[in-house]
Amino acid sequence: MSMFRSPQVILFSEDVSRAAVFYVGLGFTETFRVPVEGEPIHIDLVLDGYKIGIASVASTRDDHGLDPVPEGQRAAVILWTDDTAGAYAALTANGAPALAAPHRWLDRLLIAWTADPDGNPIQIVQKL
């Protein structure tokens, strides 16, 4: 019997609100926020059972004694879709950086890459 349950990935951000707005724009729903009012230090979001959290760099340092890296390609968020090219075009038209245009991979997937406001890569993928 496993002692763990409900895995979640936490992304660190200098601007938790900005990062959460980005993920809500991708279809995620906010499920948890601390504090409830005022500038958040942590927000959890969910999409189709996939849960991510956005944690404040400053709070993580001050409250937990860690030294998180606030930006760059530290982790990737993978989003499956039925239209990689359309999703990529929409995200980049709305200001997300174009990291890699849609391209075939392994002759069975169409993949494109963009990033969230903190530089975490977003892979958009569909089965061909």
Coordinates of N, CA, C and O in Angstrom, one line a residue:
M1 N 0.8 -1.2 0.0 CA 0.0 0.0 0.0 C 0.9 1.2 0.0 O 1.8 1.4 0.8
S2 N 0.6 2.2 -0.9 CA 1.4 3.4 -1.0 C 1.0 4.4 0.1 O -0.2 4.5 0.5
M3 N 2.0 5.1 0.6 CA 1.7 6.2 1.6 C 1.4 7.6 0.9 O 1.2 8.5 1.6
F4 N 1.5 7.6 -0.4 CA 1.4 8.9 -1.1 C 0.1 9.0 -1.9 O -0.4 7.9 -2.3
R5 N -0.3 10.2 -2.2 CA -1.5 10.3 -3.1 C -1.5 11.8 -3.6 O -0.8 12.6 -3.2
S6 N -2.3 12.0 -4.6 CA -2.6 13.3 -5.2 C -1.3 14.1 -5.5 O -1.1 15.2 -5.0
P7 N -0.4 13.5 -6.4 CA 0.8 14.3 -6.8 C 0.5 15.6 -7.5 O -0.6 15.8 -8.1
Q8 N 1.4 16.5 -7.3 CA 1.2 17.9 -7.8 C 2.6 18.5 -8.1 O 3.5 18.2 -7.4
V9 N 2.7 19.3 -9.1 CA 3.9 20.0 -9.4 C 3.7 21.4 -9.0 O 2.7 22.0 -9.2
I10 N 4.8 22.0 -8.4 CA 4.8 23.4 -8.0 C 5.8 24.1 -8.8 O 6.9 23.7 -8.9
L11 N 5.3 25.2 -9.4 CA 6.2 26.1 -10.2 C 6.5 27.4 -9.3 O 5.6 27.9 -8.7
F12 N 7.7 27.8 -9.3 CA 8.1 29.0 -8.5 C 7.9 30.2 -9.4 O 8.3 30.2 -10.6
S13 N 7.5 31.3 -8.8 CA 7.2 32.6 -9.6 C 7.5 33.8 -8.7 O 7.2 33.8 -7.5
E14 N 8.0 34.8 -9.4 CA 8.2 36.1 -8.7 C 6.9 36.8 -8.7 O 6.7 37.8 -7.9
D15 N 5.9 36.4 -9.6 CA 4.6 37.1 -9.6 C 3.5 36.0 -9.8 O 3.1 35.6 -10.9
V16 N 3.1 35.5 -8.6 CA 2.1 34.4 -8.6 C 0.8 34.7 -9.3 O 0.3 33.9 -10.0
S17 N 0.3 35.9 -9.1 CA -1.0 36.3 -9.8 C -0.8 36.3 -11.3 O -1.7 35.8 -12.0
R18 N 0.3 36.8 -11.8 CA 0.5 36.9 -13.3 C 0.5 35.4 -13.8 O -0.1 35.1 -14.8
A19 N 1.3 34.6 -13.1 CA 1.4 33.2 -13.6 C 0.0 32.5 -13.5 O -0.3 31.7 -14.5
A20 N -0.7 32.7 -12.5 CA -2.1 32.1 -12.4 C -3.0 32.5 -13.5 O -3.7 31.7 -14.1
V21 N -3.0 33.8 -13.8 CA -3.8 34.4 -14.9 C -3.4 33.7 -16.2 O -4.3 33.3 -17.0
F22 N -2.2 33.4 -16.4 CA -1.7 32.7 -17.7 C -2.3 31.3 -17.7 O -2.9 31.0 -18.7
Y23 N -2.2 30.6 -16.6 CA -2.8 29.2 -16.6 C -4.3 29.2 -16.7 O -4.9 28.3 -17.3
V24 N -5.0 30.1 -16.1 CA -6.4 30.2 -16.2 C -6.8 30.4 -17.6 O -7.7 29.9 -18.2
G25 N -6.0 31.2 -18.3 CA -6.2 31.5 -19.8 C -6.1 30.2 -20.6 O -6.6 30.1 -21.7
L26 N -5.4 29.2 -20.1 CA -5.2 27.9 -20.8 C -6.3 27.0 -20.5 O -6.4 25.9 -21.0
G27 N -7.2 27.4 -19.6 CA -8.3 26.5 -19.2 C -8.2 25.9 -17.8 O -9.2 25.2 -17.4
F28 N -7.2 26.2 -17.0 CA -7.1 25.7 -15.7 C -8.1 26.5 -14.8 O -8.4 27.7 -15.1
T29 N -8.5 25.9 -13.7 CA -9.4 26.5 -12.7 C -8.7 26.6 -11.4 O -8.1 25.6 -10.9
E30 N -8.8 27.8 -10.8 CA -8.2 28.0 -9.5 C -8.9 27.2 -8.4 O -10.2 27.2 -8.4
T31 N -8.2 26.4 -7.6 CA -8.8 25.6 -6.5 C -8.4 26.0 -5.1 O -9.0 25.6 -4.2
F32 N -7.3 26.8 -5.0 CA -6.8 27.1 -3.7 C -6.0 28.4 -3.8 O -5.3 28.6 -4.8
R33 N -6.0 29.3 -2.8 CA -5.3 30.5 -2.8 C -4.9 30.9 -1.4 O -5.8 30.8 -0.5
V34 N -3.7 31.3 -1.1 CA -3.2 31.8 0.2 C -2.5 33.1 0.0 O -1.5 33.1 -0.9
P35 N -2.8 34.2 0.6 CA -4.0 34.3 1.4 C -5.2 34.5 0.5 O -5.1 34.8 -0.7
V36 N -6.4 34.4 1.0 CA -7.6 34.4 0.3 C -7.8 35.8 -0.3 O -8.3 36.0 -1.5
E37 N -7.4 36.9 0.4 CA -7.5 38.2 -0.1 C -6.1 38.8 -0.1 O -5.2 38.4 0.7
G38 N -5.8 39.8 -1.0 CA -4.5 40.4 -1.1 C -3.6 39.6 -2.0 O -4.0 38.7 -2.7
E39 N -2.3 40.0 -2.0 CA -1.4 39.4 -2.9 C -1.1 37.9 -2.5 O -0.7 37.7 -1.4
P40 N -1.3 37.0 -3.4 CA -1.2 35.6 -3.1 C 0.3 35.2 -3.0 O 1.1 35.7 -3.8
I41 N 0.6 34.2 -2.1 CA 1.9 33.6 -2.1 C 1.8 32.2 -2.7 O 2.9 31.6 -2.9
H42 N 0.6 31.6 -2.9 CA 0.5 30.3 -3.4 C -0.9 30.2 -4.0 O -1.9 30.6 -3.4
I43 N -1.0 29.6 -5.3 CA -2.3 29.4 -5.9 C -2.2 28.0 -6.5 O -1.2 27.6 -7.2
D44 N -3.2 27.1 -6.3 CA -3.3 25.8 -7.0 C -4.3 25.9 -8.1 O -5.3 26.6 -7.9
L45 N -4.0 25.2 -9.2 CA -4.9 25.2 -10.3 C -5.1 23.8 -10.9 O -4.2 23.0 -10.7
V46 N -6.2 23.5 -11.5 CA -6.4 22.1 -12.0 C -7.0 22.2 -13.4 O -7.8 23.1 -13.7
L47 N -6.6 21.3 -14.3 CA -7.2 21.1 -15.6 C -7.3 19.6 -15.9 O -6.2 18.9 -15.9
D48 N -8.5 19.1 -16.0 CA -8.7 17.7 -16.4 C -8.0 16.8 -15.4 O -7.4 15.8 -15.8
G49 N -8.0 17.1 -14.1 CA -7.4 16.2 -13.1 C -5.9 16.5 -12.9 O -5.3 16.0 -12.0
Y50 N -5.3 17.3 -13.7 CA -3.9 17.7 -13.6 C -3.7 18.9 -12.8 O -4.3 20.0 -13.1
K51 N -3.0 18.8 -11.7 CA -2.9 19.9 -10.7 C -1.5 20.5 -10.7 O -0.5 19.8 -10.6
I52 N -1.5 21.8 -10.8 CA -0.2 22.5 -10.6 C -0.4 23.6 -9.5 O -1.5 24.1 -9.3
G53 N 0.7 24.0 -8.9 CA 0.7 25.1 -8.0 C 1.7 26.1 -8.4 O 2.6 25.8 -9.1
I54 N 1.4 27.4 -8.1 CA 2.3 28.5 -8.3 C 2.7 29.0 -6.9 O 1.8 29.4 -6.2
A55 N 3.9 29.0 -6.6 CA 4.4 29.4 -5.3 C 5.3 30.6 -5.4 O 6.2 30.7 -6.3
S56 N 5.2 31.5 -4.5 CA 6.0 32.7 -4.5 C 7.5 32.3 -4.1 O 7.7 31.6 -3.2
V57 N 8.4 32.9 -4.9 CA 9.8 32.6 -4.6 C 10.2 33.2 -3.2 O 10.8 32.5 -2.4
A58 N 9.7 34.4 -2.9 CA 10.0 35.0 -1.6 C 9.5 34.2 -0.5 O 10.1 33.9 0.5
S59 N 8.2 33.8 -0.6 CA 7.6 33.0 0.5 C 8.3 31.6 0.6 O 8.5 31.2 1.8
T60 N 8.7 31.0 -0.5 CA 9.3 29.7 -0.4 C 10.7 29.9 0.3 O 11.1 29.0 1.2
R61 N 11.4 30.9 0.1 CA 12.6 31.2 0.8 C 12.4 31.5 2.3 O 13.0 30.9 3.2
D62 N 11.5 32.5 2.5 CA 11.2 32.9 3.9 C 10.6 31.9 4.8 O 10.9 31.7 5.9
D63 N 9.6 31.2 4.2 CA 8.8 30.2 5.0 C 9.4 28.8 5.1 O 9.1 28.1 6.1
H64 N 10.1 28.4 4.1 CA 10.6 27.0 4.1 C 12.1 26.9 4.0 O 12.6 25.8 4.1
G65 N 12.8 28.0 3.9 CA 14.3 27.9 3.8 C 14.9 27.4 2.6 O 16.0 26.9 2.6
L66 N 14.1 27.3 1.5 CA 14.6 26.8 0.2 C 15.1 27.9 -0.6 O 14.9 29.1 -0.3
D67 N 15.8 27.6 -1.7 CA 16.4 28.6 -2.6 C 15.9 28.4 -4.0 O 16.7 27.9 -4.9
P68 N 14.6 28.6 -4.3 CA 14.1 28.3 -5.6 C 14.7 29.2 -6.7 O 15.0 30.3 -6.5
V69 N 14.7 28.6 -7.9 CA 15.2 29.4 -9.1 C 13.9 30.0 -9.7 O 12.9 29.3 -10.0
P70 N 13.9 31.3 -9.8 CA 12.6 32.0 -10.1 C 12.3 32.0 -11.6 O 11.1 32.4 -12.0
E71 N 13.2 31.7 -12.5 CA 12.8 31.8 -13.9 C 13.7 30.8 -14.8 O 14.7 30.4 -14.3
G72 N 13.2 30.5 -16.0 CA 14.0 29.7 -16.8 C 13.3 28.3 -17.1 O 12.2 28.1 -16.7
Q73 N 14.0 27.4 -17.7 CA 13.5 26.1 -18.1 C 13.8 25.1 -17.1 O 14.6 24.2 -17.3
R74 N 13.1 25.1 -16.0 CA 13.3 24.2 -14.9 C 12.4 23.0 -14.9 O 12.7 22.0 -14.4
A75 N 11.2 23.2 -15.5 CA 10.2 22.1 -15.7 C 9.4 22.4 -16.9 O 9.4 23.5 -17.4
A76 N 8.7 21.4 -17.4 CA 7.8 21.7 -18.6 C 6.4 21.2 -18.2 O 6.2 20.2 -17.6
V77 N 5.4 22.0 -18.7 CA 4.0 21.7 -18.6 C 3.6 21.1 -19.9 O 3.8 21.8 -21.0
I78 N 3.0 19.9 -19.9 CA 2.6 19.3 -21.2 C 1.1 19.4 -21.3 O 0.4 19.0 -20.4
L79 N 0.6 19.9 -22.4 CA -0.8 20.0 -22.7 C -1.2 19.3 -23.9 O -0.7 19.7 -25.0
W80 N -2.1 18.3 -23.8 CA -2.5 17.6 -25.0 C -3.7 18.4 -25.6 O -4.5 19.0 -24.9
T81 N -3.8 18.3 -26.9 CA -4.8 19.0 -27.7 C -5.2 18.2 -28.9 O -4.5 17.3 -29.3
D82 N -6.3 18.6 -29.6 CA -6.6 18.1 -30.9 C -6.1 18.9 -32.0 O -6.3 18.6 -33.2
D83 N -5.5 20.1 -31.7 CA -5.1 21.1 -32.7 C -3.8 21.8 -32.2 O -3.9 22.9 -31.8
T84 N -2.7 21.2 -32.3 CA -1.4 21.8 -31.9 C -1.2 23.1 -32.6 O -0.8 24.1 -32.0
A85 N -1.3 23.1 -33.9 CA -1.0 24.3 -34.7 C -1.9 25.5 -34.3 O -1.4 26.6 -34.1
G86 N -3.2 25.2 -34.1 CA -4.1 26.2 -33.7 C -3.9 26.8 -32.3 O -3.9 28.0 -32.1
A87 N -3.6 25.9 -31.4 CA -3.3 26.3 -30.0 C -2.0 27.1 -29.9 O -1.9 28.1 -29.2
Y88 N -1.0 26.6 -30.7 CA 0.3 27.3 -30.7 C 0.1 28.7 -31.3 O 0.6 29.7 -30.7
A89 N -0.6 28.8 -32.4 CA -0.9 30.1 -33.0 C -1.6 31.1 -32.1 O -1.3 32.3 -31.9
A90 N -2.6 30.6 -31.3 CA -3.4 31.4 -30.4 C -2.5 31.9 -29.2 O -2.6 33.0 -28.9
L91 N -1.7 31.0 -28.7 CA -0.9 31.4 -27.6 C 0.2 32.4 -28.0 O 0.4 33.4 -27.2
T92 N 0.8 32.1 -29.1 CA 1.9 33.1 -29.5 C 1.3 34.4 -29.9 O 1.9 35.5 -29.7
A93 N 0.1 34.4 -30.5 CA -0.6 35.7 -30.9 C -0.9 36.5 -29.7 O -1.0 37.7 -29.7
N94 N -1.1 35.8 -28.5 CA -1.5 36.5 -27.3 C -0.2 36.8 -26.4 O -0.3 37.1 -25.3
G95 N 1.0 36.7 -27.0 CA 2.2 37.1 -26.4 C 3.1 36.0 -25.8 O 4.2 36.3 -25.3
A96 N 2.7 34.8 -25.8 CA 3.5 33.7 -25.3 C 4.7 33.6 -26.3 O 4.5 33.7 -27.5
P97 N 5.9 33.3 -25.8 CA 7.1 33.2 -26.7 C 7.0 32.0 -27.6 O 6.5 30.9 -27.1
A98 N 7.5 32.1 -28.8 CA 7.5 31.0 -29.7 C 8.8 30.3 -29.5 O 9.9 30.8 -30.0
L99 N 8.8 29.2 -28.9 CA 10.1 28.4 -28.6 C 10.4 27.4 -29.8 O 11.5 27.3 -30.1
A100 N 9.3 26.7 -30.2 CA 9.5 25.8 -31.4 C 8.2 25.6 -32.0 O 7.2 25.3 -31.4
A101 N 8.1 25.9 -33.3 CA 6.9 25.8 -34.1 C 6.4 24.4 -34.2 O 7.2 23.5 -34.0
P102 N 5.2 24.1 -34.5 CA 4.7 22.8 -34.6 C 5.5 21.9 -35.6 O 5.9 22.4 -36.7
H103 N 5.9 20.7 -35.1 CA 6.7 19.8 -35.9 C 6.4 18.4 -35.5 O 6.0 18.1 -34.4
R104 N 6.5 17.5 -36.5 CA 6.3 16.1 -36.3 C 7.4 15.5 -35.4 O 8.6 15.9 -35.6
W105 N 7.0 14.6 -34.5 CA 8.0 13.9 -33.7 C 7.6 12.4 -33.6 O 6.4 12.1 -33.4
L106 N 8.6 11.6 -33.9 CA 8.4 10.1 -33.9 C 7.3 9.7 -34.9 O 6.7 8.6 -34.8
D107 N 7.0 10.5 -35.9 CA 6.0 10.2 -36.9 C 4.6 9.9 -36.3 O 3.8 9.3 -37.0
R108 N 4.4 10.2 -35.1 CA 3.0 10.0 -34.6 C 2.5 11.1 -33.7 O 1.4 11.1 -33.2
L109 N 3.3 12.2 -33.5 CA 2.9 13.3 -32.7 C 3.2 14.6 -33.4 O 4.2 14.7 -34.1
L110 N 2.4 15.6 -33.2 CA 2.7 17.0 -33.6 C 2.9 17.8 -32.3 O 2.0 17.8 -31.5
I111 N 4.1 18.4 -32.2 CA 4.5 19.1 -31.0 C 4.9 20.5 -31.3 O 5.6 20.7 -32.3
A112 N 4.6 21.4 -30.4 CA 5.1 22.8 -30.5 C 5.4 23.2 -29.0 O 5.0 22.6 -28.1
W113 N 6.3 24.2 -28.9 CA 6.7 24.7 -27.6 C 6.6 26.2 -27.5 O 6.9 26.9 -28.4
T114 N 6.0 26.6 -26.3 CA 6.0 28.0 -26.0 C 6.4 28.0 -24.5 O 7.0 27.1 -24.0
A115 N 6.1 29.1 -23.8 CA 6.5 29.2 -22.4 C 5.5 30.0 -21.6 O 4.8 30.9 -22.2
D116 N 5.4 29.8 -20.3 CA 4.6 30.7 -19.4 C 5.4 32.0 -19.1 O 6.5 32.1 -19.5
P117 N 4.8 32.9 -18.3 CA 5.4 34.2 -18.1 C 6.8 34.0 -17.3 O 7.6 35.0 -17.3
D118 N 7.0 32.9 -16.6 CA 8.2 32.7 -15.9 C 9.3 31.9 -16.6 O 10.3 31.6 -16.1
G119 N 9.0 31.6 -17.9 CA 9.9 30.9 -18.7 C 9.8 29.4 -18.7 O 10.6 28.7 -19.3
N120 N 8.9 28.8 -17.9 CA 8.7 27.4 -17.9 C 8.1 27.0 -19.3 O 7.1 27.5 -19.7
P121 N 8.8 26.0 -20.0 CA 8.3 25.6 -21.3 C 6.9 24.9 -21.2 O 6.6 24.2 -20.2
I122 N 6.1 25.2 -22.2 CA 4.8 24.6 -22.4 C 4.9 23.8 -23.7 O 5.1 24.3 -24.7
Q123 N 4.7 22.5 -23.6 CA 4.7 21.6 -24.7 C 3.2 21.4 -25.1 O 2.4 21.0 -24.3
I124 N 2.9 21.7 -26.4 CA 1.5 21.5 -26.9 C 1.6 20.3 -27.8 O 2.4 20.3 -28.8
V125 N 0.9 19.2 -27.6 CA 1.1 18.0 -28.3 C -0.3 17.3 -28.7 O -1.2 17.4 -28.0
Q126 N -0.3 16.8 -29.9 CA -1.4 16.0 -30.4 C -1.0 14.7 -31.1 O 0.1 14.7 -31.6
K127 N -1.8 13.7 -31.0 CA -1.6 12.5 -31.7 C -1.9 12.7 -33.2 O -2.9 13.3 -33.5
L128 N -1.1 12.2 -34.1 CA -1.4 12.3 -35.5 C -2.2 11.1 -36.0 O -2.1 10.0 -35.4

